[in-house]
Amino acid sequence: MIYLGLGPRVARTARGTALLARLLVSLDPLVGAEAGGVPRPPKDPWNLWIYRVRLNGNAEEESRSGQYWIGTEINANRVTERWKLQFGAEQEYSARRFILSDGSERRFVLRSGEATARAVRSRDDHWSVGTIAE
């Protein structure tokens, strides 16, 4: 992509032409292929599953107020020619603290969570059928 996007602009100079010549990559179609030049699919120990785990947070503190927030998310996705499967869950925790002018303290806490699942099956090149659960 770099070569295609920057190629015409950089190639206008002699130095740019030399640089692009070094960036040029060629692909040998027989590398990783069985006899006859037919490529074999790579081994995938995850069986096309993609997992993502995320943890976010922030905190703010002042003399008379403070807050913090924590969020977590877990996802698992798998896409094949026939199926698209997506599963996810997330949770949030937020707390705020205020000290009022009379010296009393107020706290507010918010907890939330969500889980989703989606399964879609391809019927042909143009149609799919699926379901979503939230």
XYZ file of N, CA, C and O in Angstrom:
536
model
N 0.824 -1.185 0.000
C 0.000 0.000 0.000
C 0.873 1.256 0.000
O 0.535 2.227 -0.650
N 1.960 1.209 0.762
C 2.852 2.366 0.777
C 3.408 2.593 -0.615
O 3.432 3.711 -1.113
N 3.817 1.508 -1.250
C 4.400 1.609 -2.581
C 3.393 2.210 -3.559
O 3.709 3.102 -4.324
N 2.152 1.738 -3.525
C 1.142 2.226 -4.455
C 0.767 3.674 -4.169
O 0.570 4.468 -5.081
N 0.636 4.031 -2.895
C 0.199 5.370 -2.546
C 1.251 6.438 -2.746
O 0.962 7.531 -3.227
N 2.476 6.142 -2.382
C 3.542 7.137 -2.457
C 4.404 7.000 -3.707
O 5.173 7.900 -4.023
N 4.272 5.920 -4.414
C 5.122 5.632 -5.558
C 5.222 6.734 -6.578
O 6.319 7.203 -6.902
N 4.107 7.200 -7.135
C 4.205 8.237 -8.175
C 4.873 9.516 -7.683
O 5.662 10.124 -8.401
N 4.613 9.938 -6.481
C 5.190 11.184 -5.965
C 6.688 11.035 -5.697
O 7.488 11.897 -6.039
N 7.063 9.921 -5.064
C 8.466 9.717 -4.711
C 9.308 9.422 -5.943
O 10.463 9.816 -6.035
N 8.728 8.778 -6.950
C 9.470 8.372 -8.145
C 9.900 9.554 -8.999
O 10.687 9.395 -9.932
N 9.447 10.754 -8.694
C 9.820 11.934 -9.483
C 11.276 12.339 -9.270
O 11.822 13.132 -10.021
N 11.903 11.795 -8.230
C 13.305 12.128 -7.967
C 14.161 10.880 -8.141
O 13.676 9.755 -8.017
N 15.449 11.091 -8.438
C 16.359 9.953 -8.606
C 16.484 9.183 -7.292
O 16.524 7.954 -7.277
N 16.556 9.906 -6.205
C 16.660 9.267 -4.895
C 15.399 8.459 -4.573
O 15.451 7.375 -4.008
N 14.243 9.014 -4.953
C 12.980 8.322 -4.727
C 12.875 7.044 -5.530
O 12.364 6.032 -5.059
N 13.363 7.056 -6.757
C 13.338 5.861 -7.593
C 14.166 4.752 -6.962
O 13.763 3.594 -6.931
N 15.322 5.106 -6.405
C 16.172 4.106 -5.745
C 15.478 3.565 -4.498
O 15.531 2.371 -4.213
N 14.816 4.441 -3.766
C 14.095 4.006 -2.566
C 12.972 3.050 -2.922
O 12.795 2.004 -2.289
N 12.184 3.373 -3.946
C 11.084 2.495 -4.349
C 11.585 1.155 -4.847
O 10.937 0.129 -4.653
N 12.738 1.140 -5.494
C 13.300 -0.127 -5.959
C 13.627 -1.029 -4.773
O 13.467 -2.247 -4.841
N 14.033 -0.433 -3.645
C 14.325 -1.238 -2.445
C 13.049 -1.706 -1.768
O 13.032 -2.727 -1.103
N 11.951 -0.956 -1.902
C 10.688 -1.326 -1.268
C 9.900 -2.361 -2.050
O 9.001 -2.984 -1.519
N 10.224 -2.528 -3.329
C 9.478 -3.444 -4.175
C 9.606 -4.866 -3.634
O 10.698 -5.375 -3.400
N 8.466 -5.507 -3.428
C 8.435 -6.866 -2.890
C 7.809 -7.766 -3.935
O 6.783 -7.442 -4.525
N 8.433 -8.912 -4.174
C 7.851 -9.866 -5.110
C 7.411 -11.104 -4.334
O 7.938 -11.418 -3.272
N 6.421 -11.794 -4.875
C 5.851 -12.959 -4.221
C 6.065 -14.167 -5.107
O 5.673 -14.168 -6.270
N 6.694 -15.187 -4.574
C 6.899 -16.431 -5.294
C 5.683 -17.312 -5.034
O 5.465 -17.757 -3.906
N 4.847 -17.594 -6.040
C 3.625 -18.351 -5.803
C 3.868 -19.789 -5.373
O 2.961 -20.442 -4.893
N 5.090 -20.306 -5.517
C 5.347 -21.689 -5.134
C 5.770 -21.829 -3.681
O 5.835 -22.933 -3.169
N 6.049 -20.738 -2.999
C 6.433 -20.823 -1.594
C 5.214 -21.240 -0.783
O 4.151 -20.647 -0.892
N 5.342 -22.282 0.011
C 4.222 -22.761 0.813
C 3.206 -23.539 0.010
O 2.096 -23.780 0.468
N 3.542 -23.938 -1.211
C 2.597 -24.661 -2.051
C 2.979 -26.132 -2.116
O 4.121 -26.513 -1.923
N 1.992 -26.946 -2.379
C 2.230 -28.370 -2.585
C 2.693 -28.572 -4.025
O 2.751 -27.633 -4.809
N 2.994 -29.804 -4.377
C 3.425 -30.100 -5.738
C 2.352 -29.622 -6.709
O 1.165 -29.773 -6.475
N 2.771 -29.017 -7.803
C 1.822 -28.492 -8.781
C 1.516 -27.029 -8.568
O 0.742 -26.439 -9.296
N 2.100 -26.412 -7.560
C 1.921 -24.988 -7.339
C 0.611 -24.599 -6.694
O 0.233 -23.445 -6.701
N -0.134 -25.556 -6.123
C -1.404 -25.231 -5.463
C -1.111 -24.861 -4.012
O -0.559 -25.662 -3.262
N -1.446 -23.636 -3.605
C -1.145 -23.238 -2.228
C -1.987 -24.023 -1.229
O -3.142 -24.321 -1.473
N -1.374 -24.374 -0.132
C -2.118 -25.061 0.928
C -2.478 -24.035 1.996
O -1.696 -23.100 2.250
N -3.628 -24.170 2.610
C -4.024 -23.196 3.630
C -3.089 -23.265 4.835
O -2.609 -24.338 5.197
N -2.801 -22.137 5.440
C -1.926 -22.146 6.616
C -2.595 -22.848 7.788
O -3.818 -22.870 7.898
N -1.787 -23.413 8.659
C -2.322 -24.058 9.860
C -2.738 -22.978 10.849
O -1.994 -22.048 11.112
N -3.939 -23.111 11.370
C -4.481 -22.120 12.290
C -4.849 -22.814 13.601
O -5.902 -23.431 13.700
N -4.003 -22.707 14.636
C -4.310 -23.376 15.907
C -5.539 -22.786 16.598
O -6.128 -23.417 17.456
N -5.964 -21.570 16.197
C -7.134 -20.923 16.818
C -8.421 -21.260 16.071
O -9.504 -20.828 16.469
N -8.321 -22.014 14.961
C -9.484 -22.447 14.201
C -10.360 -21.254 13.774
O -11.579 -21.280 13.906
N -9.732 -20.175 13.306
C -10.379 -18.959 12.817
C -11.045 -18.108 13.903
O -11.737 -17.146 13.599
N -10.844 -18.413 15.161
C -11.402 -17.602 16.240
C -10.471 -16.435 16.526
O -9.250 -16.583 16.540
N -11.055 -15.277 16.761
C -10.308 -14.080 17.153
C -10.854 -13.637 18.500
O -12.059 -13.430 18.649
N -9.964 -13.500 19.473
C -10.368 -13.106 20.827
C -9.807 -11.724 21.142
O -8.704 -11.392 20.733
N -10.595 -10.944 21.865
C -10.143 -9.615 22.279
C -10.583 -9.386 23.721
O -11.735 -9.613 24.074
N -9.637 -8.951 24.536
C -9.914 -8.601 25.930
C -9.454 -7.166 26.128
O -8.346 -6.808 25.745
N -10.315 -6.339 26.689
C -10.001 -4.927 26.855
C -10.329 -4.498 28.279
O -11.351 -4.876 28.834
N -9.441 -3.700 28.852
C -9.638 -3.115 30.176
C -9.297 -1.636 30.072
O -8.198 -1.286 29.664
N -10.252 -0.784 30.391
C -10.062 0.662 30.333
C -10.375 1.255 31.695
O -11.138 0.679 32.468
N -9.834 2.420 31.956
C -10.171 3.093 33.199
C -9.591 4.481 33.265
O -8.700 4.830 32.496
N -10.147 5.281 34.155
C -9.567 6.584 34.434
C -10.001 7.022 35.823
O -10.939 6.478 36.399
N -9.295 7.995 36.350
C -9.591 8.509 37.688
C -9.246 9.987 37.736
O -8.299 10.436 37.084
N -10.039 10.724 38.486
C -9.787 12.148 38.725
C -10.065 12.417 40.193
O -11.046 11.939 40.741
N -9.197 13.197 40.796
C -9.362 13.496 42.225
C -9.064 14.969 42.464
O -8.055 15.492 41.990
N -9.962 15.616 43.187
C -9.778 16.995 43.608
C -10.069 17.064 45.101
O -10.476 16.075 45.710
N -9.906 18.239 45.689
C -10.088 18.353 47.147
C -11.529 18.090 47.572
O -11.768 17.525 48.634
N -12.521 18.440 46.752
C -13.914 18.292 47.165
C -14.703 17.305 46.293
O -15.892 17.122 46.498
N -14.032 16.711 45.333
C -14.738 15.739 44.490
C -13.737 14.762 43.874
O -12.547 15.032 43.804
N -14.265 13.661 43.431
C -13.436 12.657 42.770
C -14.314 11.697 42.003
O -15.508 11.549 42.284
N -13.727 11.069 41.021
C -14.464 10.063 40.263
C -13.487 9.066 39.667
O -12.329 9.372 39.432
N -13.990 7.864 39.440
C -13.220 6.897 38.676
C -14.167 6.003 37.898
O -15.343 5.864 38.216
N -13.617 5.427 36.832
C -14.395 4.607 35.915
C -13.530 3.435 35.478
O -12.347 3.587 35.181
N -14.140 2.259 35.443
C -13.467 1.051 34.973
C -14.406 0.345 34.002
O -15.595 0.167 34.299
N -13.887 -0.046 32.867
C -14.675 -0.783 31.878
C -13.908 -1.994 31.382
O -12.702 -1.915 31.142
N -14.592 -3.113 31.238
C -13.978 -4.329 30.707
C -14.822 -4.839 29.545
O -16.038 -4.642 29.507
N -14.169 -5.512 28.625
C -14.870 -6.059 27.460
C -14.157 -7.327 27.001
O -12.920 -7.371 26.949
N -14.933 -8.340 26.666
C -14.398 -9.602 26.145
C -15.200 -9.945 24.892
O -16.430 -9.916 24.914
N -14.499 -10.276 23.799
C -15.157 -10.639 22.540
C -14.518 -11.877 21.946
O -13.308 -12.076 22.074
N -15.340 -12.675 21.270
C -14.858 -13.822 20.496
C -15.601 -13.800 19.163
O -16.834 -13.737 19.136
N -14.864 -13.820 18.060
C -15.454 -13.769 16.721
C -14.857 -14.855 15.847
O -13.662 -15.161 15.939
N -15.702 -15.404 14.974
C -15.235 -16.398 14.005
C -16.007 -16.204 12.709
O -17.236 -16.172 12.717
N -15.280 -16.071 11.596
C -15.909 -15.886 10.294
C -15.368 -16.944 9.339
O -14.153 -17.082 9.169
N -16.281 -17.705 8.744
C -15.942 -18.674 7.700
C -16.811 -18.362 6.488
O -17.606 -17.429 6.514
N -16.697 -19.154 5.431
C -17.544 -18.919 4.261
C -19.015 -19.143 4.591
O -19.886 -18.524 4.000
N -19.310 -20.015 5.524
C -20.700 -20.338 5.862
C -21.227 -19.597 7.091
O -22.402 -19.302 7.182
N -20.356 -19.333 8.078
C -20.821 -18.799 9.358
C -20.085 -17.520 9.752
O -18.893 -17.373 9.489
N -20.830 -16.654 10.436
C -20.244 -15.514 11.121
C -20.780 -15.567 12.551
O -21.985 -15.436 12.778
N -19.879 -15.800 13.503
C -20.257 -15.924 14.911
C -19.577 -14.827 15.710
O -18.378 -14.602 15.564
N -20.356 -14.142 16.554
C -19.816 -13.078 17.397
C -20.422 -13.203 18.791
O -21.644 -13.280 18.930
N -19.562 -13.198 19.791
C -19.997 -13.242 21.186
C -19.238 -12.162 21.945
O -18.046 -11.970 21.725
N -19.939 -11.478 22.835
C -19.274 -10.422 23.570
C -19.954 -10.135 24.898
O -21.146 -10.393 25.078
N -19.179 -9.611 25.815
C -19.698 -9.184 27.118
C -18.886 -7.978 27.562
O -17.683 -7.904 27.312
N -19.567 -7.031 28.189
C -18.854 -5.877 28.731
C -19.504 -5.449 30.036
O -20.671 -5.728 30.288
N -18.693 -4.811 30.854
C -19.145 -4.366 32.164
C -18.496 -3.024 32.473
O -17.337 -2.793 32.123
N -19.268 -2.142 33.126
C -18.783 -0.818 33.506
C -19.059 -0.565 34.974
O -20.092 -0.981 35.497
N -18.136 0.120 35.598
C -18.316 0.535 36.994
C -17.828 1.978 37.093
O -16.706 2.288 36.700
N -18.688 2.856 37.587
C -18.345 4.268 37.700
C -18.752 4.749 39.092
O -19.837 4.419 39.576
N -17.883 5.520 39.737
C -18.176 6.059 41.067
C -17.779 7.530 41.114
O -16.742 7.913 40.573
N -18.638 8.333 41.745
C -18.354 9.762 41.951
C -18.533 10.088 43.420
O -19.418 9.560 44.088
N -17.697 11.007 43.903
C -17.733 11.421 45.306
C -17.707 12.937 45.356
O -16.929 13.582 44.663
N -18.598 13.495 46.173
C -18.667 14.946 46.365
C -18.679 15.264 47.848
O -19.379 14.599 48.614
N -17.949 16.286 48.261
C -18.029 16.794 49.631
C -18.797 18.116 49.563
O -18.380 19.055 48.876
N -19.921 18.156 50.234
C -20.777 19.344 50.204
C -20.263 20.414 51.153
O -19.372 20.175 51.974
N -20.829 21.611 51.052
C -20.362 22.747 51.858
C -20.551 22.520 53.364
O -19.812 23.079 54.167
N -21.496 21.658 53.743
C -21.681 21.378 55.181
C -20.736 20.276 55.670
O -20.805 19.857 56.819
N -19.869 19.772 54.802
C -18.901 18.750 55.195
C -19.377 17.325 54.947
O -18.605 16.389 55.074
N -20.657 17.149 54.613
C -21.156 15.799 54.346
C -20.677 15.321 52.971
O -20.341 16.122 52.101
N -20.639 14.010 52.811
C -20.139 13.410 51.581
C -21.259 12.655 50.880
O -22.058 11.980 51.518
N -21.326 12.764 49.581
C -22.291 12.035 48.757
C -21.516 11.177 47.761
O -20.553 11.632 47.145
N -21.981 9.943 47.613
C -21.369 9.013 46.654
C -22.439 8.505 45.703
O -23.552 8.210 46.122
N -22.076 8.394 44.446
C -22.967 7.872 43.423
C -22.220 6.789 42.663
O -21.091 7.005 42.227
N -22.852 5.637 42.530
C -22.219 4.493 41.873
C -23.127 4.020 40.737
O -24.348 3.920 40.905
N -22.531 3.728 39.609
C -23.253 3.197 38.462
C -22.570 1.911 38.018
O -21.368 1.895 37.762
N -23.346 0.853 37.952
C -22.852 -0.438 37.454
C -23.719 -0.840 36.267
O -24.938 -0.730 36.331
N -23.096 -1.316 35.225
C -23.869 -1.779 34.075
C -23.124 -2.927 33.405
O -21.905 -3.056 33.516
N -23.869 -3.749 32.722
C -23.284 -4.880 32.006
C -24.131 -5.235 30.807
O -25.321 -4.899 30.747
N -23.510 -5.899 29.864
C -24.204 -6.262 28.638
C -23.550 -7.497 28.040
O -22.335 -7.661 28.116
N -24.366 -8.354 27.457
C -23.854 -9.527 26.743
C -24.593 -9.621 25.412
O -25.797 -9.345 25.337
N -23.874 -9.962 24.367
C -24.475 -10.092 23.045
C -23.970 -11.357 22.357
O -22.865 -11.834 22.638
N -24.797 -11.880 21.480
C -24.425 -13.034 20.660
C -25.072 -12.864 19.294
O -26.218 -12.413 19.201
N -24.333 -13.191 18.257
C -24.854 -13.103 16.891
C -24.378 -14.323 16.131
O -23.204 -14.689 16.196
N -25.297 -14.940 15.400
C -24.951 -16.073 14.539
C -25.622 -15.844 13.189
O -26.836 -15.651 13.119
N -24.819 -15.847 12.128
C -25.334 -15.628 10.780
C -24.820 -16.762 9.902
O -23.629 -17.068 9.902
N -25.742 -17.380 9.156
C -25.366 -18.456 8.232
C -25.633 -18.002 6.812
O -26.694 -17.491 6.488
N -24.657 -18.193 5.962
C -24.748 -17.816 4.561
C -25.565 -18.865 3.813
O -25.286 -20.056 3.895
N -26.594 -18.409 3.085
C -27.410 -19.334 2.293
C -26.823 -19.509 0.890
O -26.854 -20.589 0.333
N -26.360 -18.414 0.307
C -25.701 -18.438 -1.003
C -24.850 -17.168 -1.108
O -24.564 -16.543 -0.098
N -24.466 -16.780 -2.314
C -23.603 -15.614 -2.479
C -24.276 -14.295 -2.120
O -23.604 -13.287 -1.930
N -25.610 -14.269 -2.036
C -26.332 -13.006 -1.827
C -27.190 -12.979 -0.577
O -27.628 -11.892 -0.174
N -27.496 -14.110 0.032
C -28.442 -14.142 1.146
C -27.851 -14.836 2.363
O -27.141 -15.827 2.246
N -28.193 -14.302 3.525
C -27.789 -14.880 4.801
C -28.971 -14.824 5.755
O -29.861 -13.982 5.618
N -28.946 -15.700 6.741
C -29.988 -15.735 7.772
C -29.275 -15.733 9.112
O -28.284 -16.452 9.295
N -29.775 -14.927 10.051
C -29.089 -14.859 11.338
C -30.002 -14.494 12.465
O -31.185 -14.198 12.298
N -29.414 -14.503 13.647
C -30.134 -14.141 14.868
C -29.197 -13.370 15.776
O -27.974 -13.566 15.741
N -29.794 -12.495 16.582
C -29.030 -11.705 17.539
C -29.699 -11.840 18.897
O -30.926 -11.785 19.002
N -28.910 -12.025 19.919
C -29.412 -12.047 21.304
C -28.637 -11.015 22.107
O -27.421 -10.967 22.050
N -29.384 -10.180 22.826
C -28.740 -9.159 23.660
C -29.306 -9.215 25.054
O -30.410 -9.504 25.283
